[in-house]
Coordinates of C-alpha atoms in Angstrom, one line a residue:
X1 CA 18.8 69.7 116.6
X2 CA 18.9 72.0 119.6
X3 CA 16.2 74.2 121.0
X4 CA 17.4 77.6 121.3
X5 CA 16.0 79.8 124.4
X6 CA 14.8 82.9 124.7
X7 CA 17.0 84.0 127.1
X8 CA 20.8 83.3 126.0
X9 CA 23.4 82.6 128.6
X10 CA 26.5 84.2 128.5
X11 CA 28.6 83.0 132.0
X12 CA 29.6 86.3 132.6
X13 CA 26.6 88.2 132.3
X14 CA 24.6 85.4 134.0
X15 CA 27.7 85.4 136.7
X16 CA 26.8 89.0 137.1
X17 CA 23.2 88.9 137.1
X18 CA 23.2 85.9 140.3
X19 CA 25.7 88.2 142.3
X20 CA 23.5 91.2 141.8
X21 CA 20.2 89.3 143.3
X22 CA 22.0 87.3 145.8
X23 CA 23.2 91.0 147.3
X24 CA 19.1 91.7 147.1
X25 CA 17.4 89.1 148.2
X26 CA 17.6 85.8 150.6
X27 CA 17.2 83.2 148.3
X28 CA 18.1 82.2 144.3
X29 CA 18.3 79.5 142.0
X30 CA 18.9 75.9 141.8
X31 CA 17.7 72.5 141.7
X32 CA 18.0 69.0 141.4
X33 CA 19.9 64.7 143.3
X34 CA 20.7 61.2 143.5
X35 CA 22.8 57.7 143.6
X36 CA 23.6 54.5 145.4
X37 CA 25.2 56.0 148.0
X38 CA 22.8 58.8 148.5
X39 CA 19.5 56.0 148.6
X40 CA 17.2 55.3 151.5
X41 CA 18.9 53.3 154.5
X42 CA 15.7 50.9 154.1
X43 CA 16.3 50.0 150.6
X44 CA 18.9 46.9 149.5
X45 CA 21.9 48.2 147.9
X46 CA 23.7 47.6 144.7
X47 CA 27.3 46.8 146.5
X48 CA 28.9 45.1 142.9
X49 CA 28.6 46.3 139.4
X50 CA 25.4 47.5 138.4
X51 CA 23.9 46.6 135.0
X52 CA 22.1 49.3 134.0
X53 CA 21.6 53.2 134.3
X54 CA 18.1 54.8 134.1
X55 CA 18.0 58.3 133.1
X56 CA 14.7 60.5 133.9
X57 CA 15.3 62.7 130.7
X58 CA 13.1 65.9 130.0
X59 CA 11.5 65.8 126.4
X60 CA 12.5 68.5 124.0
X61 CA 10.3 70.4 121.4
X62 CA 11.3 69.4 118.1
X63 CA 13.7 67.2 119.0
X64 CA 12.7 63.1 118.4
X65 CA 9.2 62.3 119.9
X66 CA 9.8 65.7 122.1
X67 CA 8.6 63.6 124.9
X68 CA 9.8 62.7 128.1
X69 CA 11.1 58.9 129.1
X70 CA 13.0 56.7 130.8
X71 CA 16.4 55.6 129.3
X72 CA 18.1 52.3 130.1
X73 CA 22.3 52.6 129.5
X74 CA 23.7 49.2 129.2
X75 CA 26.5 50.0 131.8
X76 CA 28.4 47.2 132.8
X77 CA 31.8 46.4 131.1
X78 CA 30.9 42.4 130.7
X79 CA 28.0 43.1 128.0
X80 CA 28.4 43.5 124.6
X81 CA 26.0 46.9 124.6
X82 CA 28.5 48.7 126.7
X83 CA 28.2 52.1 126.8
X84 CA 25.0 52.3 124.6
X85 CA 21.4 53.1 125.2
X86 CA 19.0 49.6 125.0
X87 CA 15.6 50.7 125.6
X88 CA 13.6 53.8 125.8
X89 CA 9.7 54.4 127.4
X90 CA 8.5 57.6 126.7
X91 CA 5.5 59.3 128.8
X92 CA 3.5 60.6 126.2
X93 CA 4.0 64.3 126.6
X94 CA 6.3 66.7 128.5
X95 CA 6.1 67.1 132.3
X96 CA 9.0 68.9 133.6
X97 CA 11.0 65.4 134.1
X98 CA 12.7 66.4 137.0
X99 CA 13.6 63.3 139.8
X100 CA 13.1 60.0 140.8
X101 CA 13.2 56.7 143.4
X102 CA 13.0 53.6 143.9
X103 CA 10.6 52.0 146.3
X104 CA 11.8 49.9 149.5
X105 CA 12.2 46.3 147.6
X106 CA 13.6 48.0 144.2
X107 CA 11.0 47.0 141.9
X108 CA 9.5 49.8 140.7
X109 CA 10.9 53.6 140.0
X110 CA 8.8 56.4 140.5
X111 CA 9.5 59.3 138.3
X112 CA 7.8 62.7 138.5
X113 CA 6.8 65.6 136.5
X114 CA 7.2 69.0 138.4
X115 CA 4.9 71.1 135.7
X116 CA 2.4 68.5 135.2
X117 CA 1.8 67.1 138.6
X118 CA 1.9 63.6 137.2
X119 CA 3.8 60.3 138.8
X120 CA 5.0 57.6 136.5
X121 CA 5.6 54.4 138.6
X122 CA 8.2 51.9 135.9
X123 CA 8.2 48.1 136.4
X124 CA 12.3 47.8 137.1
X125 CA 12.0 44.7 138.4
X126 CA 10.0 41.9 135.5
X127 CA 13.1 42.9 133.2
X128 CA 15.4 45.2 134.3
X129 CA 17.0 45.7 130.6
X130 CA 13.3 46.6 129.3
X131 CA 11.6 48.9 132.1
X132 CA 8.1 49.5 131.3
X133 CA 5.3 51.8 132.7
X134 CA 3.2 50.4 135.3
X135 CA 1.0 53.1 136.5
X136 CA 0.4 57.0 136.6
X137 CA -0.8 58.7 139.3
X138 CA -2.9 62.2 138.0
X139 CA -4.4 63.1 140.8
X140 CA -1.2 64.1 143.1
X141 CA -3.1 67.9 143.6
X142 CA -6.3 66.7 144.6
X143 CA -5.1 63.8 146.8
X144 CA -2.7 66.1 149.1
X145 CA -5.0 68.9 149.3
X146 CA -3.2 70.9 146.8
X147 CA 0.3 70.6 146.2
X148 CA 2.2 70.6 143.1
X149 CA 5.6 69.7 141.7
X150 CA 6.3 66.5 142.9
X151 CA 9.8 66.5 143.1
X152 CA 11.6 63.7 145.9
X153 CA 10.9 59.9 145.8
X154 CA 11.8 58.1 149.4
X155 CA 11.5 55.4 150.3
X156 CA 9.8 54.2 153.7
X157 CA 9.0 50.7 154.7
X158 CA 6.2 49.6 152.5
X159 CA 6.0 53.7 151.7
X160 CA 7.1 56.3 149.5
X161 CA 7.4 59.8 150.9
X162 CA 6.9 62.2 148.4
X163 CA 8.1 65.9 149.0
X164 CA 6.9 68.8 146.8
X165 CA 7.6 72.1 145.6
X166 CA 4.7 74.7 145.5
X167 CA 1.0 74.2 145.7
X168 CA -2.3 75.5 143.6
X169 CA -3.3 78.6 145.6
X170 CA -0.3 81.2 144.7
X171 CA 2.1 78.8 142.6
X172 CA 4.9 79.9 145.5
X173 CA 7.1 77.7 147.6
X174 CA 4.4 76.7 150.5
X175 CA 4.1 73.2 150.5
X176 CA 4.8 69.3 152.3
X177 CA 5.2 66.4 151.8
X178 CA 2.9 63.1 150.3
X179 CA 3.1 59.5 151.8
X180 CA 2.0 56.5 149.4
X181 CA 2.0 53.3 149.6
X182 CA 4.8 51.4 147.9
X183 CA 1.5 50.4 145.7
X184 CA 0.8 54.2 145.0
X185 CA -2.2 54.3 147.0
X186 CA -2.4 57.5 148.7
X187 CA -1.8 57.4 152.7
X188 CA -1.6 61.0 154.4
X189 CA -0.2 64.7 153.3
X190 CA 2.2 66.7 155.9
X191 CA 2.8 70.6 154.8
X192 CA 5.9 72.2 156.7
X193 CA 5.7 74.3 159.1
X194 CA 5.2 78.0 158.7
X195 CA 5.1 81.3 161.0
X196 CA 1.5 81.1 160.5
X197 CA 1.2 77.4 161.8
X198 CA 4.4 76.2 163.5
X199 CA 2.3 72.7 164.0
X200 CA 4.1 72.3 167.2
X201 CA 8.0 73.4 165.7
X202 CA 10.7 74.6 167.6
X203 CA 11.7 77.5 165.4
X204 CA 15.1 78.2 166.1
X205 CA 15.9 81.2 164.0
X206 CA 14.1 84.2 161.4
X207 CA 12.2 81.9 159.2
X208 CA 9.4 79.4 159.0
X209 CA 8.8 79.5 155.2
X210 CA 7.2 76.5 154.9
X211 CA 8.9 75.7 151.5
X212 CA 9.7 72.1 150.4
X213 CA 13.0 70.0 148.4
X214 CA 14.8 67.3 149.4
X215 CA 13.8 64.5 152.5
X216 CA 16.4 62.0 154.1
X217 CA 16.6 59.9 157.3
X218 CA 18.6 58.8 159.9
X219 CA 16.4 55.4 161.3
X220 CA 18.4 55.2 164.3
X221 CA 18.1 58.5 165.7
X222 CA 14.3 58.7 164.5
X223 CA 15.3 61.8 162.5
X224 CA 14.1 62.5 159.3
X225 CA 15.2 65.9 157.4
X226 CA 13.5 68.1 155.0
X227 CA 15.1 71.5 153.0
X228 CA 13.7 74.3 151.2
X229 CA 13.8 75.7 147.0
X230 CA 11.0 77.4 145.2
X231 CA 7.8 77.3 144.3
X232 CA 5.9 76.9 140.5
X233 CA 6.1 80.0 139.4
X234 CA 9.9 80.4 139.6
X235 CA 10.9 77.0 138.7
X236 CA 9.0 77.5 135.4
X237 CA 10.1 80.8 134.7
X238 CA 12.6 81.9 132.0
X239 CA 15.9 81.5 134.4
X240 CA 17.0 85.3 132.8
X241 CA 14.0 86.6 133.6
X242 CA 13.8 85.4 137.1
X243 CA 16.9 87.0 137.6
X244 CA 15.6 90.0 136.7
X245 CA 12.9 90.3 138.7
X246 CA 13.4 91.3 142.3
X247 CA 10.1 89.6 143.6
X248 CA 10.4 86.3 142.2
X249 CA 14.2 86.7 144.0
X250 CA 12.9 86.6 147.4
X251 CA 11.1 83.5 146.9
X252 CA 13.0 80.6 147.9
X253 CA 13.9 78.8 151.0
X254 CA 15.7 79.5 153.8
X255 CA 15.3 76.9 156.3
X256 CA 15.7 73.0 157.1
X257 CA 13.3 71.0 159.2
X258 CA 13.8 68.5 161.7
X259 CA 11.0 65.7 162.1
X260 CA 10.1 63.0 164.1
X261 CA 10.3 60.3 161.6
X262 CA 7.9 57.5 163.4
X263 CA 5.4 60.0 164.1
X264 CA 5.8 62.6 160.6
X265 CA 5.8 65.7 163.3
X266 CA 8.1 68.6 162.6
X267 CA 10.6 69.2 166.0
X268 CA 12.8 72.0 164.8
X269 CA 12.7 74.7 162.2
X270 CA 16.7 75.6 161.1
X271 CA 17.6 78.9 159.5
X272 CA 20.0 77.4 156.2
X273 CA 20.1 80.8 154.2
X274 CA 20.0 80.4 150.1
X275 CA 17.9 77.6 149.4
X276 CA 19.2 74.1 150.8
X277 CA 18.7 71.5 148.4
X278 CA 20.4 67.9 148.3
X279 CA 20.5 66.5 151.7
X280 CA 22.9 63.1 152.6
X281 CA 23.2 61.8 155.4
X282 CA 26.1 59.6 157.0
X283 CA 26.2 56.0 157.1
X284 CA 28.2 55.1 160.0
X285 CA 26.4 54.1 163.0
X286 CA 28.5 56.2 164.7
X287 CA 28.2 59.3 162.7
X288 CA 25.0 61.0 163.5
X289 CA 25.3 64.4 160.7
X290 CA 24.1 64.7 157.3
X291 CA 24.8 67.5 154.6
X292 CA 23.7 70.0 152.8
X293 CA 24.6 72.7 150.3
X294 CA 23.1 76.1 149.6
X295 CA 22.6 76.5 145.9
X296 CA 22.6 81.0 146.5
X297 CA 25.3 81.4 149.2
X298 CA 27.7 78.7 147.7
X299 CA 28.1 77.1 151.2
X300 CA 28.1 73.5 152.6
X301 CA 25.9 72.8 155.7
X302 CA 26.1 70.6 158.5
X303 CA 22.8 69.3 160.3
X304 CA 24.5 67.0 163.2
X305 CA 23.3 65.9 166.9
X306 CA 25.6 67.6 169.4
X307 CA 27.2 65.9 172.7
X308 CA 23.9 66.8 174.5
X309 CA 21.7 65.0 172.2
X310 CA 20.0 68.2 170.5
X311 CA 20.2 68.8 167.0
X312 CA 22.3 72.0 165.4
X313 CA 22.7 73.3 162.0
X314 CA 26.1 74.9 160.9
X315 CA 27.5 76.5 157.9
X316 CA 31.0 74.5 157.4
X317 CA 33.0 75.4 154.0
X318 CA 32.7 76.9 151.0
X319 CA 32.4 75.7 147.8
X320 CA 34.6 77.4 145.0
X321 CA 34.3 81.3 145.2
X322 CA 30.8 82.3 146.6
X323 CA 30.9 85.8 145.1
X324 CA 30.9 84.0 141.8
X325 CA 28.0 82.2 142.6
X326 CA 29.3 78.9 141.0
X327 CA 25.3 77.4 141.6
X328 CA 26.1 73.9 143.5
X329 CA 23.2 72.1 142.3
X330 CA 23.5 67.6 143.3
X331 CA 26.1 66.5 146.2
X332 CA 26.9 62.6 146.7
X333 CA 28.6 61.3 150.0
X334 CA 31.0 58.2 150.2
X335 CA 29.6 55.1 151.6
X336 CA 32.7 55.7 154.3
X337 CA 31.4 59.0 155.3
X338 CA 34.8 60.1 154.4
X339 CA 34.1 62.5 150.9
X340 CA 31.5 64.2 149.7
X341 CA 31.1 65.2 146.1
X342 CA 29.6 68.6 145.1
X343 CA 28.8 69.7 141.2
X344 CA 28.4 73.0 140.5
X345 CA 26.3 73.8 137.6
X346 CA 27.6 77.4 136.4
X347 CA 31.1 76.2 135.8
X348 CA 30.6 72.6 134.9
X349 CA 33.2 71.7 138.3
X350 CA 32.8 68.3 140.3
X351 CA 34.5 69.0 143.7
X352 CA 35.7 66.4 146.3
X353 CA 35.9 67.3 149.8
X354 CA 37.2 65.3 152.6
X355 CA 34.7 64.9 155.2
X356 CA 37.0 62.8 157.2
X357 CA 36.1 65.9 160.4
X358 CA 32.6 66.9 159.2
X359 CA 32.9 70.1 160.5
X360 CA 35.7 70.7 159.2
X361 CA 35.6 70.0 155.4
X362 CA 38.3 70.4 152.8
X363 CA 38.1 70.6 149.1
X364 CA 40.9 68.3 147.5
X365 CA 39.8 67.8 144.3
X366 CA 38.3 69.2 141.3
X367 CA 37.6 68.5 137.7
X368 CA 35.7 70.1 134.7
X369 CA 32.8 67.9 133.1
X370 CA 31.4 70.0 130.7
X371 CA 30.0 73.3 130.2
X372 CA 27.8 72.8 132.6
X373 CA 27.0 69.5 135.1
X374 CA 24.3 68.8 137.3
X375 CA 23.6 65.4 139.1
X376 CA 26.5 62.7 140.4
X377 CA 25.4 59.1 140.7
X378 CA 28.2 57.3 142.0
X379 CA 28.5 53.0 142.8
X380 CA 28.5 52.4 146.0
X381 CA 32.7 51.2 146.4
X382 CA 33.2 55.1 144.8
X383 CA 34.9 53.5 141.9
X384 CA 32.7 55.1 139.5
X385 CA 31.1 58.1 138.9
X386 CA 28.1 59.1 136.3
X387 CA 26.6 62.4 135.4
X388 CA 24.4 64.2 133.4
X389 CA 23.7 67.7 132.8
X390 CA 19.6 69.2 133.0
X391 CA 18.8 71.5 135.4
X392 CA 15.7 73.0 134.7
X393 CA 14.1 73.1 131.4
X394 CA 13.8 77.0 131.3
X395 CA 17.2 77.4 133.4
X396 CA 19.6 75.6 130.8
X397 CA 22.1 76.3 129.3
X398 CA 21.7 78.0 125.3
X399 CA 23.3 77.7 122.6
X400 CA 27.0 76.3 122.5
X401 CA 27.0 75.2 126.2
X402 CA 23.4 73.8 126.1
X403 CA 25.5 70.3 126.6
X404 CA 23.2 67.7 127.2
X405 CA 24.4 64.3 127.8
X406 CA 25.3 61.1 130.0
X407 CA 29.3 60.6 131.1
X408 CA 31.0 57.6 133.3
X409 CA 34.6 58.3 135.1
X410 CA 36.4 56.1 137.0
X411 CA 37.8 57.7 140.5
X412 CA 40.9 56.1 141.6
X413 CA 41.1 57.9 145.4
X414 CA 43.4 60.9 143.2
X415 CA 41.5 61.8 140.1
X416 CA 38.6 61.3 137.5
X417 CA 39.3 59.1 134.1
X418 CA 36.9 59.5 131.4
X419 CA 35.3 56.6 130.2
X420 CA 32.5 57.0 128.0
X421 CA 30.0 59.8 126.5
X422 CA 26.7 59.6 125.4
X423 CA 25.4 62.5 123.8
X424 CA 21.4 62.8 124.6
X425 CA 20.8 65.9 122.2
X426 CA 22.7 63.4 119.2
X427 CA 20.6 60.5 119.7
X428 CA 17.5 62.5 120.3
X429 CA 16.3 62.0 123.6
X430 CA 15.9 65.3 125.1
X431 CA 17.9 66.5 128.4
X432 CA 19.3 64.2 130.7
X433 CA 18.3 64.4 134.4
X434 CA 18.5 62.0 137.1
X435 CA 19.6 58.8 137.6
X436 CA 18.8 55.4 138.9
X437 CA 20.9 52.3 139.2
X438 CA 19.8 48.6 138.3
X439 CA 21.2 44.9 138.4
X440 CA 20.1 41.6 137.4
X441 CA 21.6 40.6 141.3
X442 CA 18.8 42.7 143.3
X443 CA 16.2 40.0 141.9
X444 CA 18.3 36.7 141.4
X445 CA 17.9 37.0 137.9
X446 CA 20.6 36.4 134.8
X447 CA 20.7 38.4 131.4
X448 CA 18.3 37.8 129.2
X449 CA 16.2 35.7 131.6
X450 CA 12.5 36.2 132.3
X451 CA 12.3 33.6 134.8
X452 CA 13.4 34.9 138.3
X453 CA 12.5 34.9 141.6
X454 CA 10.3 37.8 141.8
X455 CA 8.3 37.2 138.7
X456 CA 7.6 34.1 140.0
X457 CA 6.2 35.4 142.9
X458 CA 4.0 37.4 141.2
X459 CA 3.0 34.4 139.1

């Protein structure tokens, strides 16, 4: 059963309505992230066939226990559960289930709630078929001095860097970042920069916002990157009638920051016009750039170190027709640096562009998944691709496009081949959102065994 919206979406209408505020204002919608290619350089990766798939799905009301949870998908061709979901932990209420991350040794995912403020850390590690819920953090306002919606999970040596979305005062886009312990003890808050308090920041251009989204690094250049959305009271809104209000269209980001990543000082403020949102960087020792897209102007950005050693930001391609405002929403890069995936939510299009010259990007493939499409998770040899659909609660599809489910292609170097479906609004789980990978390898541990390495360990 599917929960119809207020506000109906009609492409065209909707199409119309994001043109019309893009020519008013210098910001618009968006959201969203996240895969094995796309995780923290500190964090061991999942180079074979993963096992499993965890999906951070948004509870629906009226539709099974309405609330949000972690879904394991049996994933890997070998098992006999192929294809199907094996184990669900819900939360116990809604929260806006938005993202989520693993910390540095993979053990446990932390999963956030941008409406409720809570963090749900999940025990991935004791069984990696059968999450469970380790701990919840409920005092993420308090702890960083007021901000709300955590949104990224990164992991840090022995730390999770948490950035957010809005804070208590106004509900708007002001914001920083929280660092925790791997443990989830709280360590220190950083807010971004602003025109008000640059906090020592180069500002290179018209805008210090001080808005929050996405962070990466790049260890070797002691670089770590932060990007820019929209605060509380727009990414709760009704997405129709944000559209139609003027003010709430002139609040969202604008600007990237550059940081010094040993000491958590921002260097550089960037003007990246129509809110940045995934950032991934390259992994090439060589290749010193990471990218971004821009969720109002359609564009793909390049944040790269230049021949003199300074750091430059640079608008590169576009993606599909800007003037149509296709919406890119989650990006994915190739562990080769040499293609970057980009979805675009209003037209349910994955696009691959080779990145082969970054600054120089060319789009050379495209396929529809669905009526609409938000995040890409793909393995780390690019052989397969997942995805899944949520955006925002209140900016979804409704009606016959509200689509909400989990899909696996295989990508041969030329084109997509569907796999498998599973329908989340069928089986009653709610909307899916982001997702995390798992194997039995990462902690030397077989099927259906309890007795590994770790939990010995811990014994």
């Amino acid at each position: 059963m599917k929960k119809m919206l207020p506000f109906k979406w009609a492409r065209g209408t909707v199409a119309s309505a994001l043109i019309s505020a893009v020519a008013l204002v210098g910001g618009m919608p968006a959201a969203v992230q996240a895969d094995e290619t796309c995780m923290s350089p500190y964090m061991a990766k999942i180079v074979g066939q993963e096992d499993y798939v965890y999906v951070w799905t948004l509870g629906v009301e009226g539709l099974g226990d309405e609330q949000d949870k972690l879904v394991t998908i049996s994933v890997n061709p070998d098992a006999d559960d192929y294809g199907e979901v094996v184990h669900i932990v819900s939360v116990g209420g809604r929260n806006e289930a938005h993202h989520s991350g693993l910390s540095d040794d993979r053990r446990y995912l932390w999963a956030g709630g941008l409406d409720s403020n809570k963090i749900f850390i999940f025990d991935v590690h004791s069984n990696p078929r059968q999450p469970s819920l380790h701990k919840v953090i409920t005092d993420f306002v308090d702890k960083t001095g007021g901000m709300v919606g955590p949104h990224t999970f990164y992991a840090l040596p022995g730390r999770i860097m948490v950035s957010a979305l809005s804070n208590n005062v106004d509900h708007g886009g002001r914001t920083g970042m929280a660092e925790y312990t791997s443990e989830g003890d709280f360590v220190s808050a950083h807010w971004f920069p602003t025109d008000d308090d640059l906090r020592g920041a180069n500002k290179t251009g018209n805008f210090a916002d001080g808005y929050g989204y996405d962070v990466r690094v790049l260890p070797r250049r002691n670089v770590m990157l932060t990007s820019s959305f929209t605060g509380w009271s727009n990414y709760m809104m009704d997405f129709g009638q944000m559209l139609s209000d003027p003010e709430a269209m002139k609040r969202f980001g604008n600007t990237m920051v550059l940081w010094d990543l040993h000491t958590r000082k921002p260097k550089k403020v960037f003007d990246v016009p129509g809110a940045p949102l995934e950032i991934r960087c390259a992994w090439s020792g060589l290749n010193n750039f990471c990218f971004t897209t821009t969720a109002l102007t359609s564009k793909i950005w390049l944040v790269y170190e230049d021949k003199d050693g300074e750091w430059q930001a640079e608008e590169v391609a576009d993606i599909g027709d800007p003037s149509k405002v296709p919406l890119p929403v989650d990006i994915s890069i190739t562990a080769d640096d040499q293609g970057l995936w980009v979805q675009t939510f209003m037209d349910g299009k994955t696009r691959y562009f080779d990145i082969s010259d970054p600054h120089n990007p060319k789009q050379t493939y495209e396929h529809q998944i669905g009526s609409q499409v938000n995040m890409i998770s793909q393995s780390w040899d690019g052989k397969r691709a997942y995805f899944t659909t949520s955006l925002l609660g209140n900016w979804d599809k409704t009606g016959k496009d509200d689509e909400q489910w989990f899909k696996l292609f295989h990508w041969n170097g030329k084109k997509l081949d569907h796999q498998f479906t599973i329908d989340f609004y069928q089986l009653k789980l709610g909307r899916a959102h982001q997702m995390r990978f798992g194997a039995y390898s990462l902690y030397s541990q077989k099927p259906n065994s309890s007795d590994t390495m770790l939990s010995q360990v811990d014994k």
